[in-house]
C-alpha atoms as a PDB file:
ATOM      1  CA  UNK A   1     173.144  84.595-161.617  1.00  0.00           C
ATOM      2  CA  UNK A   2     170.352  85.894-159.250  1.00  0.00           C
ATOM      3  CA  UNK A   3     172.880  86.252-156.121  1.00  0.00           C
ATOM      4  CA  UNK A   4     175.169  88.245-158.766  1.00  0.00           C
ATOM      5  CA  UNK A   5     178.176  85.750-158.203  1.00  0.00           C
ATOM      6  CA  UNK A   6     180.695  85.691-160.798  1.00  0.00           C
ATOM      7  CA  UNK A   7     183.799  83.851-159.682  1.00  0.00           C
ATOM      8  CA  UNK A   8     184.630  81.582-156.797  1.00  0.00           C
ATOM      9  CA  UNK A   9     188.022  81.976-155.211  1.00  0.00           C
ATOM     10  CA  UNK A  10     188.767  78.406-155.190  1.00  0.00           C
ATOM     11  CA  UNK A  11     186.364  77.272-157.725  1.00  0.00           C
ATOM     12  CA  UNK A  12     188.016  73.471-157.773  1.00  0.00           C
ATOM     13  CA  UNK A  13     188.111  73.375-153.620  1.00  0.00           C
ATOM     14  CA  UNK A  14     185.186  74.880-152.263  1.00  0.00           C
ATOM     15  CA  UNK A  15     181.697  72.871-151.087  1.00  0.00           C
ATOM     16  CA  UNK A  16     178.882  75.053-151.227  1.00  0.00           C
ATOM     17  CA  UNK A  17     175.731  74.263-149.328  1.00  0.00           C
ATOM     18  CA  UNK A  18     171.758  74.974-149.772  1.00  0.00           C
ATOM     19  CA  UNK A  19     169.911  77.188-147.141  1.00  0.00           C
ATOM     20  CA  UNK A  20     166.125  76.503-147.727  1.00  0.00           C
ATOM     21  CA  UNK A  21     164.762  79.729-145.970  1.00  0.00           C
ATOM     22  CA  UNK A  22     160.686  79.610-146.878  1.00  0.00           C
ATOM     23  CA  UNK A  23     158.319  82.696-146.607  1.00  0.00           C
ATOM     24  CA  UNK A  24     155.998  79.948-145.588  1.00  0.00           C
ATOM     25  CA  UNK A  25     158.215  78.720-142.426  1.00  0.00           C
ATOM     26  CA  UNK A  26     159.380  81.982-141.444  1.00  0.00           C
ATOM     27  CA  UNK A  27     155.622  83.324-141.690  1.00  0.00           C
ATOM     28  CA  UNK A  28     154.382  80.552-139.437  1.00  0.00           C
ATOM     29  CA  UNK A  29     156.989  80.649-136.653  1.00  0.00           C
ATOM     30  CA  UNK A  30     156.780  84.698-136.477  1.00  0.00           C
ATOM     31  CA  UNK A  31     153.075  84.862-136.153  1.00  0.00           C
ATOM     32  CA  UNK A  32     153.651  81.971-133.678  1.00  0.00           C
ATOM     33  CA  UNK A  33     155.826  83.878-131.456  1.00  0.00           C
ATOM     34  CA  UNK A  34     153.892  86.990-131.610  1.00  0.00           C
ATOM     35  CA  UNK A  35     150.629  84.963-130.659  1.00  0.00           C
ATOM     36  CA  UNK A  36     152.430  83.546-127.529  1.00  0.00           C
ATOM     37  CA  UNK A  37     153.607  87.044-126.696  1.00  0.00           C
ATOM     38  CA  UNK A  38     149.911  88.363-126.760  1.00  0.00           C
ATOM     39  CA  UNK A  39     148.611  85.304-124.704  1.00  0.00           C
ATOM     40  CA  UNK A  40     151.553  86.023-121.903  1.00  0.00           C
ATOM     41  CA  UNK A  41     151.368  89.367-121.527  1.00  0.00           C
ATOM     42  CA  UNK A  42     155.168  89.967-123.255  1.00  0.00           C
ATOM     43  CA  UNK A  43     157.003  93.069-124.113  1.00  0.00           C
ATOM     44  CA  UNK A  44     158.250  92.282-127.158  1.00  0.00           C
ATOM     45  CA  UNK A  45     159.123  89.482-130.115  1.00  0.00           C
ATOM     46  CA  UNK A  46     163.135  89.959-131.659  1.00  0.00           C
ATOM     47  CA  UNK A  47     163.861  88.497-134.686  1.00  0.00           C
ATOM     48  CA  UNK A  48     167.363  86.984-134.871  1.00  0.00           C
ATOM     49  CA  UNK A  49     169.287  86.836-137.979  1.00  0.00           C
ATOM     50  CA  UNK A  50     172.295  87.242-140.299  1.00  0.00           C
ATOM     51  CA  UNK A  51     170.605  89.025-142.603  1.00  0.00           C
ATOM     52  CA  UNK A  52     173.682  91.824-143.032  1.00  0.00           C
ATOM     53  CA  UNK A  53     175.604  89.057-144.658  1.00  0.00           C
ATOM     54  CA  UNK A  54     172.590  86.061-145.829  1.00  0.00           C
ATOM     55  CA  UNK A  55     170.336  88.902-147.944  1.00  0.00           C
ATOM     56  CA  UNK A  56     168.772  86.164-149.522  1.00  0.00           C
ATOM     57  CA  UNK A  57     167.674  84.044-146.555  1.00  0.00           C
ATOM     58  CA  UNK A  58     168.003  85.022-142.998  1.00  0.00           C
ATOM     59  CA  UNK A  59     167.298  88.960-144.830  1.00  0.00           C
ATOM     60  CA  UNK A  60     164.462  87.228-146.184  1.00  0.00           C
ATOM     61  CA  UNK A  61     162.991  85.937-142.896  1.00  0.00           C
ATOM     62  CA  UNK A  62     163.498  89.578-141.337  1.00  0.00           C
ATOM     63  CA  UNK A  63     161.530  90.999-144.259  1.00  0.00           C
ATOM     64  CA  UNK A  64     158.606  88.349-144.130  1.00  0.00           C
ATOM     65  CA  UNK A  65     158.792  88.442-140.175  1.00  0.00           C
ATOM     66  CA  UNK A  66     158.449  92.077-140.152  1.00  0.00           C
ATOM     67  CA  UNK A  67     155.435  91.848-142.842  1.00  0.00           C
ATOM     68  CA  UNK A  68     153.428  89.286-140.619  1.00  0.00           C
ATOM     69  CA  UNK A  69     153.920  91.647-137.738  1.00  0.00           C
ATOM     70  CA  UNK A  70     152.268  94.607-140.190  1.00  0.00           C
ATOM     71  CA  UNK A  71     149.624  92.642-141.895  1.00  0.00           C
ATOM     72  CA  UNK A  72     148.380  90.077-139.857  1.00  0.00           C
ATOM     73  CA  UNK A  73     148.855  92.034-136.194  1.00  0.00           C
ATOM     74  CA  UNK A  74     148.909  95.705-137.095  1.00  0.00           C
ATOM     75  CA  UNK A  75     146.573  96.630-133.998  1.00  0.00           C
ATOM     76  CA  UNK A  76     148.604  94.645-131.413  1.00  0.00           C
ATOM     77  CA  UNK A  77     152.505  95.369-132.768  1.00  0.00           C
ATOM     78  CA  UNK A  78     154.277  98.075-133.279  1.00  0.00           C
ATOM     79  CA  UNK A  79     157.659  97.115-135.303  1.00  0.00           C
ATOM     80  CA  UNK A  80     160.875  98.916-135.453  1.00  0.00           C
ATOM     81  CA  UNK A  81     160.751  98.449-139.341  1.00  0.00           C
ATOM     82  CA  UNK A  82     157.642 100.842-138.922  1.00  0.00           C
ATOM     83  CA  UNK A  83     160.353 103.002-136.768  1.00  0.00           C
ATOM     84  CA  UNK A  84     162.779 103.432-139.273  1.00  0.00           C
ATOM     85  CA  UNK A  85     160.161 104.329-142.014  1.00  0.00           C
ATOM     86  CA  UNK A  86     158.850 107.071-139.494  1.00  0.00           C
ATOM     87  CA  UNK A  87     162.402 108.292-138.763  1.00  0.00           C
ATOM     88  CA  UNK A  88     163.007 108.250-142.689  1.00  0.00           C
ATOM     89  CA  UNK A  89     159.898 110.612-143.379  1.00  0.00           C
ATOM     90  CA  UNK A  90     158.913 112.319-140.273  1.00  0.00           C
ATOM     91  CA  UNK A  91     162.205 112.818-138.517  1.00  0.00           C
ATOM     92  CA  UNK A  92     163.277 110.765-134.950  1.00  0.00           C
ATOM     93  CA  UNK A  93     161.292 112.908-132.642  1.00  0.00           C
ATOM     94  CA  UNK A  94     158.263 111.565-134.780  1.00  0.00           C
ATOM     95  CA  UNK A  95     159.775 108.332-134.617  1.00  0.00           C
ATOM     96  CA  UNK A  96     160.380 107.958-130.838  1.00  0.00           C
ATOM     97  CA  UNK A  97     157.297 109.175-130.268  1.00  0.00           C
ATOM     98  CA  UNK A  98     154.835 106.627-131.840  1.00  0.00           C
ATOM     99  CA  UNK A  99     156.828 103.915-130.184  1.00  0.00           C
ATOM    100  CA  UNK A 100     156.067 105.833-126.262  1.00  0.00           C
ATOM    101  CA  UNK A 101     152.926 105.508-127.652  1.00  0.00           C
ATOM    102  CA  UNK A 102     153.564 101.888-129.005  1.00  0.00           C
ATOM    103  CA  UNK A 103     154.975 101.044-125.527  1.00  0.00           C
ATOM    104  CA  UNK A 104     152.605 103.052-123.118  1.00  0.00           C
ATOM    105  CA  UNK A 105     149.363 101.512-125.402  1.00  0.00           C
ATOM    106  CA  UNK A 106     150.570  97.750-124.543  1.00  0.00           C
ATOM    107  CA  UNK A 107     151.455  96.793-127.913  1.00  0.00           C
ATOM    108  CA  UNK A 108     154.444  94.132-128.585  1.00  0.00           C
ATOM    109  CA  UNK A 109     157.290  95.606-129.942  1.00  0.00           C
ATOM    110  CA  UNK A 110     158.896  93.543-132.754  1.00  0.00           C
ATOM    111  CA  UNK A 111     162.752  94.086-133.687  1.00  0.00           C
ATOM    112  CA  UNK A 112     165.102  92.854-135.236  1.00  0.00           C
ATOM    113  CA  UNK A 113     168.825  91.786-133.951  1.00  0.00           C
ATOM    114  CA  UNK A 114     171.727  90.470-135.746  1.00  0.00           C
ATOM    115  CA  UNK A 115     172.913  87.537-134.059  1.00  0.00           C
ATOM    116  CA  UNK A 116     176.229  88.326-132.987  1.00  0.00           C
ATOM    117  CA  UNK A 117     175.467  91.088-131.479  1.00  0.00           C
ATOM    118  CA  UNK A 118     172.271  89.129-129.453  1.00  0.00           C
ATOM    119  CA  UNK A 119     174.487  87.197-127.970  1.00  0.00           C
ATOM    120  CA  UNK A 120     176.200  89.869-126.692  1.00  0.00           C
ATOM    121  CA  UNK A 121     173.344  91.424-125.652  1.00  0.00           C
ATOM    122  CA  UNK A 122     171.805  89.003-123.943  1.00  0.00           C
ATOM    123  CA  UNK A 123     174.632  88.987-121.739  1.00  0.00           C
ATOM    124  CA  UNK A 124     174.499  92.788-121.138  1.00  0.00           C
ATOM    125  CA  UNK A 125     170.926  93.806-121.335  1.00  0.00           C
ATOM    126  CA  UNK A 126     168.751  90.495-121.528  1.00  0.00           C
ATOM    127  CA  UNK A 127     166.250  93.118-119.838  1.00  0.00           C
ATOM    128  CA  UNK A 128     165.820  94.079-123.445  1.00  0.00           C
ATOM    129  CA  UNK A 129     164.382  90.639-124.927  1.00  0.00           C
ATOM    130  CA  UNK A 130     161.357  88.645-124.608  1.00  0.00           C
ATOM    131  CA  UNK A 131     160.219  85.894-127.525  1.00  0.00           C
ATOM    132  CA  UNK A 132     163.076  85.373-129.734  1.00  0.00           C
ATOM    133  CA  UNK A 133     162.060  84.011-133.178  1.00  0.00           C
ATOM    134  CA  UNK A 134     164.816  82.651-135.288  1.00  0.00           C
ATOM    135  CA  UNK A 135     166.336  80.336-138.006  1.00  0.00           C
ATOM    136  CA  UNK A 136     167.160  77.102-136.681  1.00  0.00           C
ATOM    137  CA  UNK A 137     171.675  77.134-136.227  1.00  0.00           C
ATOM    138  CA  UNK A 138     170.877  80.380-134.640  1.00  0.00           C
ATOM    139  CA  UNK A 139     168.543  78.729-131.898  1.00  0.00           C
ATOM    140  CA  UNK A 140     170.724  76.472-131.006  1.00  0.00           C
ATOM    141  CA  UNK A 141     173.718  78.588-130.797  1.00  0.00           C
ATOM    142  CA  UNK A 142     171.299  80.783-128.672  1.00  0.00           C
ATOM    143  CA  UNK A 143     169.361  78.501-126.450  1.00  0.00           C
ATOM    144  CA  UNK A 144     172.533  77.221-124.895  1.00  0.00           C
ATOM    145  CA  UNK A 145     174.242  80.388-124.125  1.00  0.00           C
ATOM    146  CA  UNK A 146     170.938  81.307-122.523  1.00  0.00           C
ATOM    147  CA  UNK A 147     170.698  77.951-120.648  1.00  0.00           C
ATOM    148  CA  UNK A 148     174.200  78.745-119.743  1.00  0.00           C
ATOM    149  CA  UNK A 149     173.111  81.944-117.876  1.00  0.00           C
ATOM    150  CA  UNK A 150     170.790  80.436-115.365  1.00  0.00           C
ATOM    151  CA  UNK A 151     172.084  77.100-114.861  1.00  0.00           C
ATOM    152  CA  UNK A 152     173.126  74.902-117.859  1.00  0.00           C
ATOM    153  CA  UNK A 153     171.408  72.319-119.948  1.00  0.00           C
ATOM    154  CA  UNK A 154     170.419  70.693-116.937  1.00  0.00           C
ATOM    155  CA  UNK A 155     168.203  72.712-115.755  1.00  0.00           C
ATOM    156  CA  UNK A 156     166.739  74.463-119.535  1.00  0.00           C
ATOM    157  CA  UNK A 157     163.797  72.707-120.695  1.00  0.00           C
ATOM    158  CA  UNK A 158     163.014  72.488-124.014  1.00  0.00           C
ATOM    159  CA  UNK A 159     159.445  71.858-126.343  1.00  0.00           C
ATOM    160  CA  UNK A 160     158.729  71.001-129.986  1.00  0.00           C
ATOM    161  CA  UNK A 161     155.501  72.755-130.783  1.00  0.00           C
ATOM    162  CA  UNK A 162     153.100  73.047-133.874  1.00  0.00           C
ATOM    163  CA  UNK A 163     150.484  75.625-133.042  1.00  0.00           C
ATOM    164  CA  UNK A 164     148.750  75.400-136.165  1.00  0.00           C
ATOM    165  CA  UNK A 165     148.044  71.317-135.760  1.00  0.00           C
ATOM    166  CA  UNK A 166     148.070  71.450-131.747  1.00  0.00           C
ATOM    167  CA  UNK A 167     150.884  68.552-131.750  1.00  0.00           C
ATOM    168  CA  UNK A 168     154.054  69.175-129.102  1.00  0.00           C
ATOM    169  CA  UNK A 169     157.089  67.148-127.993  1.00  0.00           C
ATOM    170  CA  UNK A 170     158.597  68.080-124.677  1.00  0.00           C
ATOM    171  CA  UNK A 171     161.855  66.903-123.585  1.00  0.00           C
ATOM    172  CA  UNK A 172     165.296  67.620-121.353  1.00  0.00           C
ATOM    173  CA  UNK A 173     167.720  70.028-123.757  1.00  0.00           C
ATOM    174  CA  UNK A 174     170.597  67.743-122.681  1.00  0.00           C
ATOM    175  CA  UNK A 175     169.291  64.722-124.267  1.00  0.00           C
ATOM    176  CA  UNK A 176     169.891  61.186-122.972  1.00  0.00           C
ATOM    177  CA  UNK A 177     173.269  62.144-121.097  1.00  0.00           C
ATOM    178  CA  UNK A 178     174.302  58.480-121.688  1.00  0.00           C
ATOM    179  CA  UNK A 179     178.028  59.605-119.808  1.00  0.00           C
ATOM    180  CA  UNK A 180     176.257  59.721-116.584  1.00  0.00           C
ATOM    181  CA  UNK A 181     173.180  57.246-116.986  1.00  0.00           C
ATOM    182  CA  UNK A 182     172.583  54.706-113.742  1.00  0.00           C
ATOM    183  CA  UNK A 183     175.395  56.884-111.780  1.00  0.00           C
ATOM    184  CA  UNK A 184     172.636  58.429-109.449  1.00  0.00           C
ATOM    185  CA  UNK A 185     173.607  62.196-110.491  1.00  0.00           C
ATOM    186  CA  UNK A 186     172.091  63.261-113.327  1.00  0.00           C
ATOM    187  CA  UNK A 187     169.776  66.702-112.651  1.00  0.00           C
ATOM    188  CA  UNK A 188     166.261  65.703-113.364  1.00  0.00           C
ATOM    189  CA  UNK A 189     165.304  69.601-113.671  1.00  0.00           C
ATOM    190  CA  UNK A 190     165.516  69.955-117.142  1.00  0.00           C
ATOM    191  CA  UNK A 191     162.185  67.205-117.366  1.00  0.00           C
ATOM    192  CA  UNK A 192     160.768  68.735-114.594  1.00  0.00           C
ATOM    193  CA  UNK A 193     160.942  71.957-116.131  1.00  0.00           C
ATOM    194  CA  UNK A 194     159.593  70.256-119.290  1.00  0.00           C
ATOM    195  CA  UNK A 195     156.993  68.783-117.674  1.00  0.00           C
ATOM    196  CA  UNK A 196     156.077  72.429-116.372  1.00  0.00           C
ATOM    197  CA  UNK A 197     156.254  73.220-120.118  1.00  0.00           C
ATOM    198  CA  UNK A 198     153.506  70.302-121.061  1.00  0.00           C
ATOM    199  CA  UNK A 199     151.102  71.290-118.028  1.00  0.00           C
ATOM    200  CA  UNK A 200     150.980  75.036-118.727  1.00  0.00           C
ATOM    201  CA  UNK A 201     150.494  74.241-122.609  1.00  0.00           C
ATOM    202  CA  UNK A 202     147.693  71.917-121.556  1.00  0.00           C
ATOM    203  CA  UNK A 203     146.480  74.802-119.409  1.00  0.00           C
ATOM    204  CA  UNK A 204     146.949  73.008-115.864  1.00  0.00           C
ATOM    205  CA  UNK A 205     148.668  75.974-114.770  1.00  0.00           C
ATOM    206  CA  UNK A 206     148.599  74.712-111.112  1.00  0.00           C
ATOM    207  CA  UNK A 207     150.195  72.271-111.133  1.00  0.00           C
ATOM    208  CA  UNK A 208     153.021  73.646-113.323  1.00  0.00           C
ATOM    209  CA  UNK A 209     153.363  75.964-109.812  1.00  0.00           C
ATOM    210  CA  UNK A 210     153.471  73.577-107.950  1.00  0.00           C
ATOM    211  CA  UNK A 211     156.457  71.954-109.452  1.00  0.00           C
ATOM    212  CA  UNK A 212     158.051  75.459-110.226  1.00  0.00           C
ATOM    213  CA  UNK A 213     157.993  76.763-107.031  1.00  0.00           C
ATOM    214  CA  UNK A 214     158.684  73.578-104.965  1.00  0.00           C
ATOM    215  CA  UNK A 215     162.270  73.817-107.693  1.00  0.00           C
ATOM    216  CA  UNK A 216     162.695  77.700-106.071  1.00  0.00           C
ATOM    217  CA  UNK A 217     162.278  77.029-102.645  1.00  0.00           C
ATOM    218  CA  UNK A 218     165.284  73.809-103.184  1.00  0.00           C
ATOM    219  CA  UNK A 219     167.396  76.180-104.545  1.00  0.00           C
ATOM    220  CA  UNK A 220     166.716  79.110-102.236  1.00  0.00           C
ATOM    221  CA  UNK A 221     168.265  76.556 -99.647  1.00  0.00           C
ATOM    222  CA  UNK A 222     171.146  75.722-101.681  1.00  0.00           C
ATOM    223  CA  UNK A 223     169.752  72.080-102.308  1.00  0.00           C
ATOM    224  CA  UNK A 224     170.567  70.882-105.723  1.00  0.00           C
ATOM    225  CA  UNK A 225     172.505  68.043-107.953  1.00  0.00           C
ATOM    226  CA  UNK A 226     175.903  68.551-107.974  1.00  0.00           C
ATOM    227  CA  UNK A 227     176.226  70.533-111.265  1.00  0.00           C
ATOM    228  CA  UNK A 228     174.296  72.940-109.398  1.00  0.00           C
ATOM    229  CA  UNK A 229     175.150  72.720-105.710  1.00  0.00           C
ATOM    230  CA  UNK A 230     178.768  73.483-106.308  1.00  0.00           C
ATOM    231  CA  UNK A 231     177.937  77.111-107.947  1.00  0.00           C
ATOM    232  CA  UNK A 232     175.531  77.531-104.304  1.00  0.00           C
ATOM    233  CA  UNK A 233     176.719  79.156-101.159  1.00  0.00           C
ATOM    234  CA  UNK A 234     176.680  76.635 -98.861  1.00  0.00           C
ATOM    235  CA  UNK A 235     175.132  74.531-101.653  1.00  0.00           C
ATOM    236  CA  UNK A 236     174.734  71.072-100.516  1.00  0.00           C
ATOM    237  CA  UNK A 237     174.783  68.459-102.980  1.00  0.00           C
ATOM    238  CA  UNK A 238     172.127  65.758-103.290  1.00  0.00           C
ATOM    239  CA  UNK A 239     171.982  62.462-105.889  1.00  0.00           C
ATOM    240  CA  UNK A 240     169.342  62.221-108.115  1.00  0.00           C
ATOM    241  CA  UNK A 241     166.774  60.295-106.365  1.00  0.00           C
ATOM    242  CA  UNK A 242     167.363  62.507-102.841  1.00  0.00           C
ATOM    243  CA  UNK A 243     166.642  65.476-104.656  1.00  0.00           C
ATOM    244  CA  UNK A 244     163.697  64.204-106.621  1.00  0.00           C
ATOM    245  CA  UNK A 245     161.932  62.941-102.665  1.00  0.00           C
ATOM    246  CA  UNK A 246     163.317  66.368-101.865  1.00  0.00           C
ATOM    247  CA  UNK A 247     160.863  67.841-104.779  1.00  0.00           C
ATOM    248  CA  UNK A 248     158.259  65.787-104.182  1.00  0.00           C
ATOM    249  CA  UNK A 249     157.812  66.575-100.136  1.00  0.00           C
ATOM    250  CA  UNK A 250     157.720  69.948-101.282  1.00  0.00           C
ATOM    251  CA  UNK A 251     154.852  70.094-104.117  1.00  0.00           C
END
């Protein structure tokens, strides 16, 4: 009755799912994501949703995302919800003009995106994103068309953090990659790069260089696994243990 839904096309048919969406989750993960943009220095936080079509649960984490923004970090953030309003009463020169401000003060922008077109975007202008905070189907729709763009799974690392308790899970995107196990190929740079992860969250930024640019000067010389080596000019293609020595002489 709430959602206003008064007849089902195929009412004898259809499954219907539930979509738990809390106020409490999205609240958490927003301020989250805005709190690691102000401790990196980062443009901007984009909340990614299907709001347009979900009003009642990915429109309810844009709504709650947008009010942590505006309540809890109203000196740091400037929010395009806060745009609109602007627009609405003062007219778009107004608008456009608090968010030069916004932009030329420091402040994190926070917008919104609806995630079709973010993943076209990111494709296009992925100059125009930072933090991305967003419902869980979305992320991983997301994170692998971004791991796609610079290299795959094997190479995207990937973290399980709670902020609030301090507790965090690193671990390669890819998984186990039981299809290639023992075969001497698998890219270990997805665990390095996880490992990178766990060292700068336990603030041993150094050695996280170490790791990430010893990984950049490999690559600059077209030394890499094969899943990588092949997309290289004049790539050359080393097993897994050849390019982890190769790593380690260069730390």
């Amino acid at each position: 009755d709430e959602m206003g839904v008064t007849k089902v096309r195929f009412p004898e048919t259809s499954s219907f799912g539930v979509k738990p969406v809390s106020k409490e989750g999205t609240q958490r993960l927003v301020r989250s994501a805005i709190e690691y943009a102000l401790t990196h220095k980062l443009s901007s936080v984009t909340l990614v949703h299907k709001g347009n079509i979900m009003k009642f649960t990915e429109g309810g984490f844009k709504r709650w995302g947008y009010e942590v923004a505006e309540t809890e970090f109203a000196e740091q953030t400037f929010t395009m919800n806060q745009y609109e309003q602007l627009k609405k009463d003062l007219g778009e020169e107004s608008a456009k003009a608090e968010l030069a401000k916004a932009v030329n003060g420091g402040k994190i922008i926070v917008k919104d995106c609806i995630a079709d077109a973010f993943l076209q975007n990111t494709l296009l202008i992925p100059e125009e994103y930072s933090v991305i905070a967003t419902l869980n189907l979305n992320g991983d729709y997301i994170s692998d068309q971004l791991a796609a763009m610079v290299g795959g799974i094997g190479i995207a690392p990937g973290a399980n953090i709670n902020y609030q308790t301090g507790h965090a899970i690193f671990e390669a995107t890819h998984g186990t990659a039981p299809n290639i196990a023992g075969k001497n190929l698998v890219n270990p740079c997805s665990l390095l790069l996880s490992s990178v992860m766990m060292l700068e969250y336990l603030g041993w930024k150094e050695a996280a260089s170490l790791i990430t640019n010893a990984l950049e000067e490999a690559f600059s010389k077209g030394q890499a696994t094969h899943d990588l080596a092949r997309f290289m000019p004049d790539g050359q293609a080393l097993s897994t243990t050849e390019f982890g020595q190769l790593i380690v002489g260069l730390l």
